mmCIF file of C-alpha atoms and ligand atoms in Angstrom:
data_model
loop_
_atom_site.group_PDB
_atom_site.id
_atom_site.type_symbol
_atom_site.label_atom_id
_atom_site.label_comp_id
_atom_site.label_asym_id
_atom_site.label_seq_id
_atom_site.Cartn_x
_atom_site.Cartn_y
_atom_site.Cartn_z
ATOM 1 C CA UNK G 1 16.175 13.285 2.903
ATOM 2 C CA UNK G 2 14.227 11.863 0.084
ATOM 3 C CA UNK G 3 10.010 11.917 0.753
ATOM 4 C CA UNK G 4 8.401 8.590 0.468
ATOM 5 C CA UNK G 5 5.577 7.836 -0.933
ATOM 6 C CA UNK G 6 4.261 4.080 0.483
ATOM 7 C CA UNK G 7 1.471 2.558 -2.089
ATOM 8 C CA UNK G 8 -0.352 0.326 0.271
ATOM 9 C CA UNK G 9 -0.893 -0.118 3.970
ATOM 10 C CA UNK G 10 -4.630 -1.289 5.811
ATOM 11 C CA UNK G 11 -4.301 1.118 8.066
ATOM 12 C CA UNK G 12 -8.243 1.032 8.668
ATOM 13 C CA UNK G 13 -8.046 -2.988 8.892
ATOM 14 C CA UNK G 14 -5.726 -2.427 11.781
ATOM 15 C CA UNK G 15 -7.970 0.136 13.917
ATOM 16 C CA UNK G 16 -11.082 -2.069 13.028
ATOM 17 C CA UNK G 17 -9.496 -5.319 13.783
ATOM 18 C CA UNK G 18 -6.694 -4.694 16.988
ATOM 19 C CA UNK G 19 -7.949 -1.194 17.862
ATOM 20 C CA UNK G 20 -4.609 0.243 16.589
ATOM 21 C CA UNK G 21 -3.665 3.970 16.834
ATOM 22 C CA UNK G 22 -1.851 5.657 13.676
ATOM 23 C CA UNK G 23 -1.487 8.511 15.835
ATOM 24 C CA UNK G 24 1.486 6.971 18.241
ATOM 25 C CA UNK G 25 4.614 5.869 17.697
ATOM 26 C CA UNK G 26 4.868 2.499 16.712
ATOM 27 C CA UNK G 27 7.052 1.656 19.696
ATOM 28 C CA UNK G 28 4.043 2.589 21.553
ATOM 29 C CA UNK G 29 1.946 0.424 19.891
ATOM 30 C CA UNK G 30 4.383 -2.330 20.029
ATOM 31 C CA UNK G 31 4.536 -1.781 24.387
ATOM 32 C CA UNK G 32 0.931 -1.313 24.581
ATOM 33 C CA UNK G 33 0.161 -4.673 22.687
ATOM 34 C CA UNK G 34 2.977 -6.580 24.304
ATOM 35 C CA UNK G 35 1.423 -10.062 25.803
ATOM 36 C CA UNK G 36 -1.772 -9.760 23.825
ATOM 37 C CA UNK G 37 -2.764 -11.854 21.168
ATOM 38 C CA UNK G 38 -2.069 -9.171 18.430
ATOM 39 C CA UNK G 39 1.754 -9.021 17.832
ATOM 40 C CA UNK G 40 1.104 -13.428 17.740
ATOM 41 C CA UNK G 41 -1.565 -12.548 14.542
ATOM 42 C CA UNK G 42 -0.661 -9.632 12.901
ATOM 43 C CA UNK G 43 2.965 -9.178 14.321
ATOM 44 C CA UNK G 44 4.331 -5.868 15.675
ATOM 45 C CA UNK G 45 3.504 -3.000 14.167
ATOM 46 C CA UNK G 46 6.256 -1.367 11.528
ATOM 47 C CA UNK G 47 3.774 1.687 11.423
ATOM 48 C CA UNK G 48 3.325 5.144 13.727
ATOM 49 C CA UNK G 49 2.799 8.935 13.018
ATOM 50 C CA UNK G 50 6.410 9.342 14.254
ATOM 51 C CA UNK G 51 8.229 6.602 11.991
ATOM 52 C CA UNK G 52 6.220 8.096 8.973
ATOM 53 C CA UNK G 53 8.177 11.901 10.354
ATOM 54 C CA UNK G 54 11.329 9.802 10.480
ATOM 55 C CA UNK G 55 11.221 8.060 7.118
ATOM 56 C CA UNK G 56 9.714 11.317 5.713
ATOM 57 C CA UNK G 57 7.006 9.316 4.831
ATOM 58 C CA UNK G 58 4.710 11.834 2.971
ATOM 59 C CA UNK G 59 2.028 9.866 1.375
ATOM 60 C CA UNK G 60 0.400 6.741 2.007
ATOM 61 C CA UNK G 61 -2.326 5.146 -0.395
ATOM 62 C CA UNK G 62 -4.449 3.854 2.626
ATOM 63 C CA UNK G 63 -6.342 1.173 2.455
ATOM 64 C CA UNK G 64 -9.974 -0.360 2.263
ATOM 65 C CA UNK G 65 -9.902 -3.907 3.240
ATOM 66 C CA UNK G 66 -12.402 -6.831 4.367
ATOM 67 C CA UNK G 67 -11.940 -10.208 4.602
ATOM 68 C CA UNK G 68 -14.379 -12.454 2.225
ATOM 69 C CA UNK G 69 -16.067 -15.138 4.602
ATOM 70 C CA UNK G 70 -14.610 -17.873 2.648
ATOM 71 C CA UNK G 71 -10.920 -17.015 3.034
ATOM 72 C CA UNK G 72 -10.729 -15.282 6.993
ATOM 73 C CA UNK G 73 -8.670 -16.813 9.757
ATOM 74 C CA UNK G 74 -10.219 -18.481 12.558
ATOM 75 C CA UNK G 75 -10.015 -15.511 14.950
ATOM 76 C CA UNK G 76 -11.078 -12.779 12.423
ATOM 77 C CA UNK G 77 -14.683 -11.260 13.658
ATOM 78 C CA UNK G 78 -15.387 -9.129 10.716
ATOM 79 C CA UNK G 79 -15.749 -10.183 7.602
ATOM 80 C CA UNK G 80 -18.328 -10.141 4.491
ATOM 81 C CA UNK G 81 -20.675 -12.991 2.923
ATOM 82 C CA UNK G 82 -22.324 -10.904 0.277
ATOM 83 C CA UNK G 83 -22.402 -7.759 -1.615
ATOM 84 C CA UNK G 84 -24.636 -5.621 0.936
ATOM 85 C CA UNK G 85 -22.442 -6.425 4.199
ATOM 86 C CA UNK G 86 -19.226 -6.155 2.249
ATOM 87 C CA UNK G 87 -20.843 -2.398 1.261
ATOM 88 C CA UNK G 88 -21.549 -1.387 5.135
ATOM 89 C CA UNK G 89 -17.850 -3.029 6.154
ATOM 90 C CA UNK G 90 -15.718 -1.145 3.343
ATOM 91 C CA UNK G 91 -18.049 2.185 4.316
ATOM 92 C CA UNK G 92 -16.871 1.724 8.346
ATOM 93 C CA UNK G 93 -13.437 1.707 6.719
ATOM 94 C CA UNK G 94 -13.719 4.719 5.350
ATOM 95 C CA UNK G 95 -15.271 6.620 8.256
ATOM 96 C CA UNK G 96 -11.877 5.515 9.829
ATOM 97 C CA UNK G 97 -9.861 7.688 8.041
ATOM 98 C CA UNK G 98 -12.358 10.686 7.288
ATOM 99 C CA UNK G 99 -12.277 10.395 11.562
ATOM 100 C CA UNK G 100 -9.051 10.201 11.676
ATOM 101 C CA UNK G 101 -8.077 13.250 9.653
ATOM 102 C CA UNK G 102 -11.170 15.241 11.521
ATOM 103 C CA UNK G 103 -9.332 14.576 14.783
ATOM 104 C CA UNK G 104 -5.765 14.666 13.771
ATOM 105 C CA UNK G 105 -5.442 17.715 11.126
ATOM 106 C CA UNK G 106 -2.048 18.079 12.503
ATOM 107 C CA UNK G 107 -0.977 14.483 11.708
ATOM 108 C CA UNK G 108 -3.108 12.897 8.882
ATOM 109 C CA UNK G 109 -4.588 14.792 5.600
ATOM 110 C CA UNK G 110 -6.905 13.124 3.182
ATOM 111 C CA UNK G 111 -5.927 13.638 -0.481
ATOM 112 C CA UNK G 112 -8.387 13.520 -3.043
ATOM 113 C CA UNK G 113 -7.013 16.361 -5.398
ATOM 114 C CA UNK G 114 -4.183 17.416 -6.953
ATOM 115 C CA UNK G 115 -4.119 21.014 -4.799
ATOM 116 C CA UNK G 116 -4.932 18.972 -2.059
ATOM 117 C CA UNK G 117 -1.784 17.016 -2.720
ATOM 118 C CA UNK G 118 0.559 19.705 -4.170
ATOM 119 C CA UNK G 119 -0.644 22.109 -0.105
ATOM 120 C CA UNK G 120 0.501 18.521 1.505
ATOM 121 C CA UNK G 121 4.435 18.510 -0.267
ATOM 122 C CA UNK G 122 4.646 22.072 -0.318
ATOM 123 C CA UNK G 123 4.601 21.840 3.836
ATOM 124 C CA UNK G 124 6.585 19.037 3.433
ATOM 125 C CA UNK G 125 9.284 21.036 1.426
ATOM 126 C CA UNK G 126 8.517 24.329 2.771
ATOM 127 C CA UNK G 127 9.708 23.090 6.253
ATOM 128 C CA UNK G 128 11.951 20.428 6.022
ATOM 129 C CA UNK G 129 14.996 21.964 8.201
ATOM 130 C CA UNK G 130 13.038 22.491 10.756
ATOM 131 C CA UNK G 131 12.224 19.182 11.542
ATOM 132 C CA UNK G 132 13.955 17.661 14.273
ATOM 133 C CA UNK G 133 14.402 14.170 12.227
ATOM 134 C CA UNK G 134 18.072 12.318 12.357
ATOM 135 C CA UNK G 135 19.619 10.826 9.215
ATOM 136 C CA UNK G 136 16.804 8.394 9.236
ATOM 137 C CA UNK G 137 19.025 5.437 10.835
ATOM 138 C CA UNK G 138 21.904 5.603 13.556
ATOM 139 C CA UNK G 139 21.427 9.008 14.771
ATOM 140 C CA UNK G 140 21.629 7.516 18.299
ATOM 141 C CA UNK G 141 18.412 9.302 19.175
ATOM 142 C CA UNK G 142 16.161 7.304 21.561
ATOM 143 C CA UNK G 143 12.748 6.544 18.826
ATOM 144 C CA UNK G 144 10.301 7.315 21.162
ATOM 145 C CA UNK G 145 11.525 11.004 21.675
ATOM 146 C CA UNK G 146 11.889 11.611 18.391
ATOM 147 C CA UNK G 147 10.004 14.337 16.548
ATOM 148 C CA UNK G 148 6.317 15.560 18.343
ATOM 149 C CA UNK G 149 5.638 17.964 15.550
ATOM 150 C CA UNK G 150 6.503 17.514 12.287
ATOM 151 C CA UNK G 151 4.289 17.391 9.251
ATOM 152 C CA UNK G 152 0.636 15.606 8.065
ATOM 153 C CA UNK G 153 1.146 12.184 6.182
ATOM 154 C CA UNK G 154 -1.616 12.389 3.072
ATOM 155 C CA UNK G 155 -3.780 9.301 2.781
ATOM 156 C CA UNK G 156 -4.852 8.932 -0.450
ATOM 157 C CA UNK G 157 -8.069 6.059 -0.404
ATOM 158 C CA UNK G 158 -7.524 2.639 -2.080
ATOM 159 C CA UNK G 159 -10.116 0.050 -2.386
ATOM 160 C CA UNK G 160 -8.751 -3.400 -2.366
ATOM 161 C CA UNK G 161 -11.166 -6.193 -3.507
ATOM 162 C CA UNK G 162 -13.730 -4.004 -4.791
ATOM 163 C CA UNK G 163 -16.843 -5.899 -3.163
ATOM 164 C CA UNK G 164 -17.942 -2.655 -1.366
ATOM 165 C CA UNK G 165 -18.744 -1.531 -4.918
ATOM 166 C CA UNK G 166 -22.511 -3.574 -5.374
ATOM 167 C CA UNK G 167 -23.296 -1.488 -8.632
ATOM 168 C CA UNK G 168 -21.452 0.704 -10.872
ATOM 169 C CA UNK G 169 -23.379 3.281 -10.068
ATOM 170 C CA UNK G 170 -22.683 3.634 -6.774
ATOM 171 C CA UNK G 171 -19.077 4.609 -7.984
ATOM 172 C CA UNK G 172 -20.287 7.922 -7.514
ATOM 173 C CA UNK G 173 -20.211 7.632 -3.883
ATOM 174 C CA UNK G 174 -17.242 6.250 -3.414
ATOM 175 C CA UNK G 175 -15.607 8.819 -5.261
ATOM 176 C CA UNK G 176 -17.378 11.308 -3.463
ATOM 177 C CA UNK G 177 -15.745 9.942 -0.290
ATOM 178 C CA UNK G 178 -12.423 9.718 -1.483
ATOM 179 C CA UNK G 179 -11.287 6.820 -2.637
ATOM 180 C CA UNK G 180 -8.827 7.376 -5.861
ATOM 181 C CA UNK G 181 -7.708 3.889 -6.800
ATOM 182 C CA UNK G 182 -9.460 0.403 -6.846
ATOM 183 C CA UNK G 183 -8.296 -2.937 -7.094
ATOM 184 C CA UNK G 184 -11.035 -5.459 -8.278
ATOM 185 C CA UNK G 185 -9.172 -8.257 -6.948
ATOM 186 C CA UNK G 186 -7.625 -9.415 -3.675
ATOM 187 C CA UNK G 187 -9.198 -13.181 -3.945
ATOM 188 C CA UNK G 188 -11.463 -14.152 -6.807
ATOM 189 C CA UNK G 189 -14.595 -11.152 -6.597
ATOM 190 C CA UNK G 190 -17.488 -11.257 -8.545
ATOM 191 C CA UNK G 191 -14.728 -9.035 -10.823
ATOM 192 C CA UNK G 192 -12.272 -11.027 -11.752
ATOM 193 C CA UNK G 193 -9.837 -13.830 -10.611
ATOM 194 C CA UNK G 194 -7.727 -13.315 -7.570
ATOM 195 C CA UNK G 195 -4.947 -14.529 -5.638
ATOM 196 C CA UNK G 196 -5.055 -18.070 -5.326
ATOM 197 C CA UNK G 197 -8.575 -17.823 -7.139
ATOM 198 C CA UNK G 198 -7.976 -18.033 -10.722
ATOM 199 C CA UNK G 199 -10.202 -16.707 -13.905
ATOM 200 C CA UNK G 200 -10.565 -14.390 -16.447
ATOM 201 C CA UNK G 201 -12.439 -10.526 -16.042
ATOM 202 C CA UNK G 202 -16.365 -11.223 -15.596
ATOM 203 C CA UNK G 203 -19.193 -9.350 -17.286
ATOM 204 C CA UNK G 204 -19.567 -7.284 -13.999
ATOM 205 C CA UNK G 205 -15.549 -6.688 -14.235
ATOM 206 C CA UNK G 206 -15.901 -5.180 -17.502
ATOM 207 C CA UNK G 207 -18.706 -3.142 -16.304
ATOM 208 C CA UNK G 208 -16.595 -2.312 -13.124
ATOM 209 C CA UNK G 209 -13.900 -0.978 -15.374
ATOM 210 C CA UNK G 210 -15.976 1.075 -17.982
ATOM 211 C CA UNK G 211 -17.147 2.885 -14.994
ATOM 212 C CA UNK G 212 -14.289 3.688 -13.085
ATOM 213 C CA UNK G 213 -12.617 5.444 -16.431
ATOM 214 C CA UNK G 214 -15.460 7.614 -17.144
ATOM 215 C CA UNK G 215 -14.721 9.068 -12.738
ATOM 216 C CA UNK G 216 -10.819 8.351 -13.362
ATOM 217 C CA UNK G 217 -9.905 5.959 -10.299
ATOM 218 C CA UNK G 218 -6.574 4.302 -10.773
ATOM 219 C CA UNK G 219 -6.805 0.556 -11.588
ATOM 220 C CA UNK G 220 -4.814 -0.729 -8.900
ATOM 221 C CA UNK G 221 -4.085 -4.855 -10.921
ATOM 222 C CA UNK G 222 -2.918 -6.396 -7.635
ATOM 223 C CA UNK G 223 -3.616 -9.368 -6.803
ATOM 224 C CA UNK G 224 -5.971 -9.786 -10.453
ATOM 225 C CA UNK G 225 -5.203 -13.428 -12.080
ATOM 226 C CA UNK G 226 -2.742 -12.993 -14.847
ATOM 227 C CA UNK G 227 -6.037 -13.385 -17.553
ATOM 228 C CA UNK G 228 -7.821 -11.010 -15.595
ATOM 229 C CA UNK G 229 -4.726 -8.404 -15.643
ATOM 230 C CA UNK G 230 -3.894 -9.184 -19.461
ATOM 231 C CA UNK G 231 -8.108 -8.054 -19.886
ATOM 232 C CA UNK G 232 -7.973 -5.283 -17.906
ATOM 233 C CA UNK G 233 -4.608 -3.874 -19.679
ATOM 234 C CA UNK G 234 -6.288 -4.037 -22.901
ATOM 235 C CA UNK G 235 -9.467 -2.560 -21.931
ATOM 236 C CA UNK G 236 -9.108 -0.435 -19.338
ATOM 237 C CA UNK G 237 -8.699 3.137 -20.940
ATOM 238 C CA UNK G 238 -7.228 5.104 -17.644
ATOM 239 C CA UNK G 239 -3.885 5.027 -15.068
ATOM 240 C CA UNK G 240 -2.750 1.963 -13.824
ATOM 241 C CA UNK G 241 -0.548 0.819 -11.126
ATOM 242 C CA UNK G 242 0.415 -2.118 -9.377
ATOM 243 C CA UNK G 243 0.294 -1.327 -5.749
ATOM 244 C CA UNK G 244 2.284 -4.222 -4.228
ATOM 245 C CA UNK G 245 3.062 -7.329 -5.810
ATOM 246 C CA UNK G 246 6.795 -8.831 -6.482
ATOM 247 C CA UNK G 247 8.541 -9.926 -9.597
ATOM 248 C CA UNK G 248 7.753 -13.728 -10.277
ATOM 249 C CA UNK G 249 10.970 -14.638 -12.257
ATOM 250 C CA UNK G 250 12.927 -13.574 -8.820
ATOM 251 C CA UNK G 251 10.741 -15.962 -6.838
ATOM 252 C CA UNK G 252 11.062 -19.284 -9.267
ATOM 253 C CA UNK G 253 9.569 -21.707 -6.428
ATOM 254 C CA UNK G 254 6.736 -19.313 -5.881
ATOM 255 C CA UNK G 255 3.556 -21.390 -7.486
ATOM 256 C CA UNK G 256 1.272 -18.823 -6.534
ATOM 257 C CA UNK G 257 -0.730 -15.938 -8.419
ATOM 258 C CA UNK G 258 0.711 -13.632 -6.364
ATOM 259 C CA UNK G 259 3.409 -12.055 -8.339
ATOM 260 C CA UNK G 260 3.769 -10.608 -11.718
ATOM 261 C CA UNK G 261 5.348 -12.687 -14.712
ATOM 262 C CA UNK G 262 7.918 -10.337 -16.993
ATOM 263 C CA UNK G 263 5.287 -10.822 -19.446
ATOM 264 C CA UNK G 264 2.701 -9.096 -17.411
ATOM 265 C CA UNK G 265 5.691 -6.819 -16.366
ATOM 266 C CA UNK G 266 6.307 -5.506 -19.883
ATOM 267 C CA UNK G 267 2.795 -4.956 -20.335
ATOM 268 C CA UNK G 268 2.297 -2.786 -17.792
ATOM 269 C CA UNK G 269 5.466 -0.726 -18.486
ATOM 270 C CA UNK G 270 3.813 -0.530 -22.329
ATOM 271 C CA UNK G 271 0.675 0.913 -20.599
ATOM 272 C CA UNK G 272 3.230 3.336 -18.904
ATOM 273 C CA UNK G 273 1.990 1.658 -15.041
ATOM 274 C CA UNK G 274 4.047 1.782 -11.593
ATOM 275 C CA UNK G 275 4.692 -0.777 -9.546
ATOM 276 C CA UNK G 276 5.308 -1.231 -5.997
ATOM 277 C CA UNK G 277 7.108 -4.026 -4.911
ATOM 278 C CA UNK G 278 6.763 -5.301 -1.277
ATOM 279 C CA UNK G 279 9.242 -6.498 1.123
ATOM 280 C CA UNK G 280 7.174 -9.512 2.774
ATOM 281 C CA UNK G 281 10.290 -11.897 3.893
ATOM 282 C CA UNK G 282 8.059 -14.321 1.448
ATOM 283 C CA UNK G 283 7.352 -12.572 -1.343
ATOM 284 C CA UNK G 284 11.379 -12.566 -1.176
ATOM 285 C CA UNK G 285 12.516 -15.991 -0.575
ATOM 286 C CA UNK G 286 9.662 -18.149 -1.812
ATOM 287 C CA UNK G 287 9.137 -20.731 1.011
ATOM 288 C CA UNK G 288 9.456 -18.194 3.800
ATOM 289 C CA UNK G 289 7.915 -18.704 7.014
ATOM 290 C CA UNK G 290 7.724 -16.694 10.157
ATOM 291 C CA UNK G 291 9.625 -19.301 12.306
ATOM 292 C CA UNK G 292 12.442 -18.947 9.954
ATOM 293 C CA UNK G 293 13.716 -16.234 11.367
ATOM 294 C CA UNK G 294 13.953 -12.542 9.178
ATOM 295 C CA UNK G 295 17.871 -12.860 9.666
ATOM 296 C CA UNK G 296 17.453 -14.611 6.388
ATOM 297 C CA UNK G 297 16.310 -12.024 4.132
ATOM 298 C CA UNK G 298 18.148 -9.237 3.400
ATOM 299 C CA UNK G 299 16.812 -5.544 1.791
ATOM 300 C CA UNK G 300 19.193 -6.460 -1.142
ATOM 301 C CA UNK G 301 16.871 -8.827 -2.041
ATOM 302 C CA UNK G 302 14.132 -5.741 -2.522
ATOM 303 C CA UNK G 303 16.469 -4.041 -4.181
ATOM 304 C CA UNK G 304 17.409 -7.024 -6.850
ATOM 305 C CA UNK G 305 12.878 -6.299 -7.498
ATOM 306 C CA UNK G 306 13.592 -2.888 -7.768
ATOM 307 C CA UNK G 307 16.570 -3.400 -10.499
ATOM 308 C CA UNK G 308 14.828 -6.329 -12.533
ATOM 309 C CA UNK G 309 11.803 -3.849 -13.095
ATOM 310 C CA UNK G 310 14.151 -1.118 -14.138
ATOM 311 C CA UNK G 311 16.076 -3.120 -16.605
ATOM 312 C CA UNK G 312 13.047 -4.173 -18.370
ATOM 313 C CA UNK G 313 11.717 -1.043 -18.069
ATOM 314 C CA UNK G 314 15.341 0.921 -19.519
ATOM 315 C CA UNK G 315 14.702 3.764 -16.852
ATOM 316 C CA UNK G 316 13.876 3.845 -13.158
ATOM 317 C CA UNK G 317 10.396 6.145 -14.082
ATOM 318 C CA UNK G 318 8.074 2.797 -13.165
ATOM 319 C CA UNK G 319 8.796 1.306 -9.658
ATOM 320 C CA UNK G 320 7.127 2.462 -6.196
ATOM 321 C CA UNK G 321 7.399 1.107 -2.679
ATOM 322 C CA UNK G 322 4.169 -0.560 -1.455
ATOM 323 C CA UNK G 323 4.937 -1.692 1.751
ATOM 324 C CA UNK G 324 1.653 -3.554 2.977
ATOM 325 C CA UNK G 325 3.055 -3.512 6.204
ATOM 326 C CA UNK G 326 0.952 -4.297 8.895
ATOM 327 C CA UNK G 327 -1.049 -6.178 6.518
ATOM 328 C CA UNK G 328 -1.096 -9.537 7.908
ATOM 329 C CA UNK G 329 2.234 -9.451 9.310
ATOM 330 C CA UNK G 330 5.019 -7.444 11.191
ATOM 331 C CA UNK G 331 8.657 -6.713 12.413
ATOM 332 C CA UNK G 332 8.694 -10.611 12.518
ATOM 333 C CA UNK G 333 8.161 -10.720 8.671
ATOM 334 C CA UNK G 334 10.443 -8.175 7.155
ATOM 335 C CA UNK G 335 13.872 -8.313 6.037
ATOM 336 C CA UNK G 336 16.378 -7.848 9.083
ATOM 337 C CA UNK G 337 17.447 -4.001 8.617
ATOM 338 C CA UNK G 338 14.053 -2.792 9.226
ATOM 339 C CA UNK G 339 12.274 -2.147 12.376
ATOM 340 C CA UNK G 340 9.943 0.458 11.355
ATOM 341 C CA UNK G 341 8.392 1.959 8.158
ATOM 342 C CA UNK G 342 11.329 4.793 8.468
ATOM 343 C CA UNK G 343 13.656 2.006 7.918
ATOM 344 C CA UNK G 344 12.792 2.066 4.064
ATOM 345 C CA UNK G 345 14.856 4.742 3.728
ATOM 346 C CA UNK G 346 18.034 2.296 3.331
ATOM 347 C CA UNK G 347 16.627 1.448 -0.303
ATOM 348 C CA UNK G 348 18.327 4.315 -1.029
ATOM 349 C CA UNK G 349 21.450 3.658 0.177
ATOM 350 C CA UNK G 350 21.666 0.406 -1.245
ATOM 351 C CA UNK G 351 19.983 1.590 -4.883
ATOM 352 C CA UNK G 352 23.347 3.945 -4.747
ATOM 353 C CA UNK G 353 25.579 1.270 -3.771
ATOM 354 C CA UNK G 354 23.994 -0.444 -6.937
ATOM 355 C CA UNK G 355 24.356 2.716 -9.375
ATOM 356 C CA UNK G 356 21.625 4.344 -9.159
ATOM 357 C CA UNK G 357 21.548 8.015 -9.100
ATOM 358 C CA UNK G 358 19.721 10.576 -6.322
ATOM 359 C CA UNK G 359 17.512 11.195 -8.993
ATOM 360 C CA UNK G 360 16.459 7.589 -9.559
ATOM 361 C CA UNK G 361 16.493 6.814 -5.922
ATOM 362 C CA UNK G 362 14.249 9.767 -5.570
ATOM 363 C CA UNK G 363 11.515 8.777 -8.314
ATOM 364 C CA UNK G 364 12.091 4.916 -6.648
ATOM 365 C CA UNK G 365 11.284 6.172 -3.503
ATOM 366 C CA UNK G 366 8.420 8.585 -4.174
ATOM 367 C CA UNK G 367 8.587 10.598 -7.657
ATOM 368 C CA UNK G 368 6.815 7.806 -9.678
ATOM 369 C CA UNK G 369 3.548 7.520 -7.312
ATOM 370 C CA UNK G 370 3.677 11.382 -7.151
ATOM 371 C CA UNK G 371 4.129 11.782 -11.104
ATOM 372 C CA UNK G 372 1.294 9.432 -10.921
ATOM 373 C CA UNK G 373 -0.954 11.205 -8.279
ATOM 374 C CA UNK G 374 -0.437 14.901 -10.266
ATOM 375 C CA UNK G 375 -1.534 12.885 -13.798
ATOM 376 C CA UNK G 376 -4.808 11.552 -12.297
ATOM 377 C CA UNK G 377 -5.700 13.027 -9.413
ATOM 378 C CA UNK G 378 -8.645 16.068 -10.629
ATOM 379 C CA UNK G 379 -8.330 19.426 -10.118
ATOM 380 C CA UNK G 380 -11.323 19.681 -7.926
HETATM 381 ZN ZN1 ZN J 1 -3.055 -7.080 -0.755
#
């Protein structure tokens, strides 16, 4: 089975905010949290240790994400009004997942180098017939006795929204803690304009950015306002990706920031970016809504992403998956032939029912982060 490689989930938003455990099976989760108030917010969980051993789900970019006070729901708790609480809030994130991986060895590695990462596939490889996974869908196995060993997933640290960054010299310490990639945007920061929150790159942006090449974090341009991406592309001299964002052309009643014009497209493919594409029921069919039902939206609909990207791009070397699931929504939210994270395994199927070969469906579903990761990630 081909290894995934899933380029954003808030993994630390979920422990922080429902109290969720990574460790279990998300059919677990979903029985422990059934008739609370969670599945009704953040729907039920597509996410569990055992799914991730299913999907062969190597490598997640996990994520660091607070709400801005201006833009939480009514029911969120934690959030930031300023510079100095967003610092302590992104920080608690990241003590999730150094915990996590001090508890868990077994299940959950952090990444921050390229031996770290090349130890993490090498197990991966190294023991891959051993594992007692099925085919990844129909194997008629009952989920929740599926595999109890099996291998760590590597976390490699994104910051979304990069307001737990007050000066650019305290880059220092967030790369000292992990974090590899950071996206200055998620709404409008003090960055750059966001989703929703349009404007160009700021002074402080700028600064942002000249810092984060000389350390060699990956600009992650999701969610940045078209100006602010178009900036960054010309001045930002390191890697860049696009963690999770859709194509806008596909989504013509879309009137949001969200997604990426072919113009911004072919600009990232000239700066030789990936990009994950998501599959949010509305980032699919603009005008979804979770009463609509997910019977609606069908993977294809990923998959015609996937293919636009690739025909601009002439090759399939520039497209990732980047779930964000659990990020805001669940099960209820996805297209209908997934129930859990290892259900992204189908892409495949459906990219070869389209053309594409194993090799393409293998850089799709994980090569191009990976190529990616071994470019930037340092040697020590
Ligand atoms: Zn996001």
């Amino acid at each position: 089975m081909t290894l995934i490689v899933d380029a954003h989930e808030d993994l630390a938003w979920n422990v922080l905010t429902f109290g969720r455990d990574y460790t279990r099976s998300a059919h677990e989760t979903r029985r422990q949290e059934h008739g609370s108030e969670t599945p009704l917010r953040n729907g039920d969980t597509l996410l569990g240790w055992q799914e991730y051993q299913r999907g062969y789900v190597a490598v997640v970019f996990s994520v660091l994400f607070v709400t801005p006070a201006h833009r939480r729901e009514t029911w969120e708790t934690v959030y930031y009004d300023n510079p100095d609480q967003a610092h302590a809030l992104y920080r608690a994130q990241v003590d999730v997942y150094h915990r996590l991986v001090e508890k868990h060895p077994g299940k959950f590695r952090l990444i921050q180098t390229r031996p770290d990462l090349e130890h993490l596939l090498g197990d991966w490889q190294q023991h891959e017939l051993d594992l007692p996974v099925g085919e990844g869908k129909g194997n008629g196995r009952d989920p929740e006795s599926l595999p109890k060993a099996g291998h760590p997933v590597g976390l490699v640290v994104l910051m979304e929204g990069a307001e737990g960054v007050r000066e650019p010299a305290e880059l220092d310490e967030w790369w000292r803690l992990g974090v590899r990639l950071i996206g200055p945007a998620w709404a409008g920061t003090r960055f750059c304009g966001g989703t929703r929150e349009p404007g160009p790159l700021t002074k402080e942006g700028y600064d942002l950015l000249e810092a984060m090449a000389d350390f060699g974090f990956i600009l992650d341009i999701s969610h940045m306002d078209e100006r602010a991406l178009m900036q960054a592309l010309d001045f930002y001299p390191g890697r860049i990706a696009s963690t999770h964002a859709n194509v806008h052309s596909l989504l013509k009643d879309d009137d949001s920031n969200r997604h990426l014009s072919d113009r911004a497209i072919q600009s990232l493919l000239e700066r030789d970016a990936v990009l994950g594409v998501s599959p949010l029921n509305q980032f699919l069919l603009a005008g979804w809504k979770r009463g609509d039902g997910r019977e609606l939206v069908s993977l294809e609909r990923l998959v015609a992403h996937i293919d636009h990207i690739c025909q601009m791009a002439g090759n399939a070397h520039h497209v990732g998956l980047g779930s964000d699931f659990d990020g805001g929504f669940g099960l209820q939210s996805v297209p209908h032939e997934i129930n859990t994270i290892a259900d992204l395994q189908k892409i495949g199927g459906l990219l070869g029912e389209r053309g594409y070969s194993e090799k393409d469906v293998a850089a799709i579903l994980g090569g191009n982060w990976l190529k990616l990761l071994r470019q930037s990630l340092p040697q020590k």
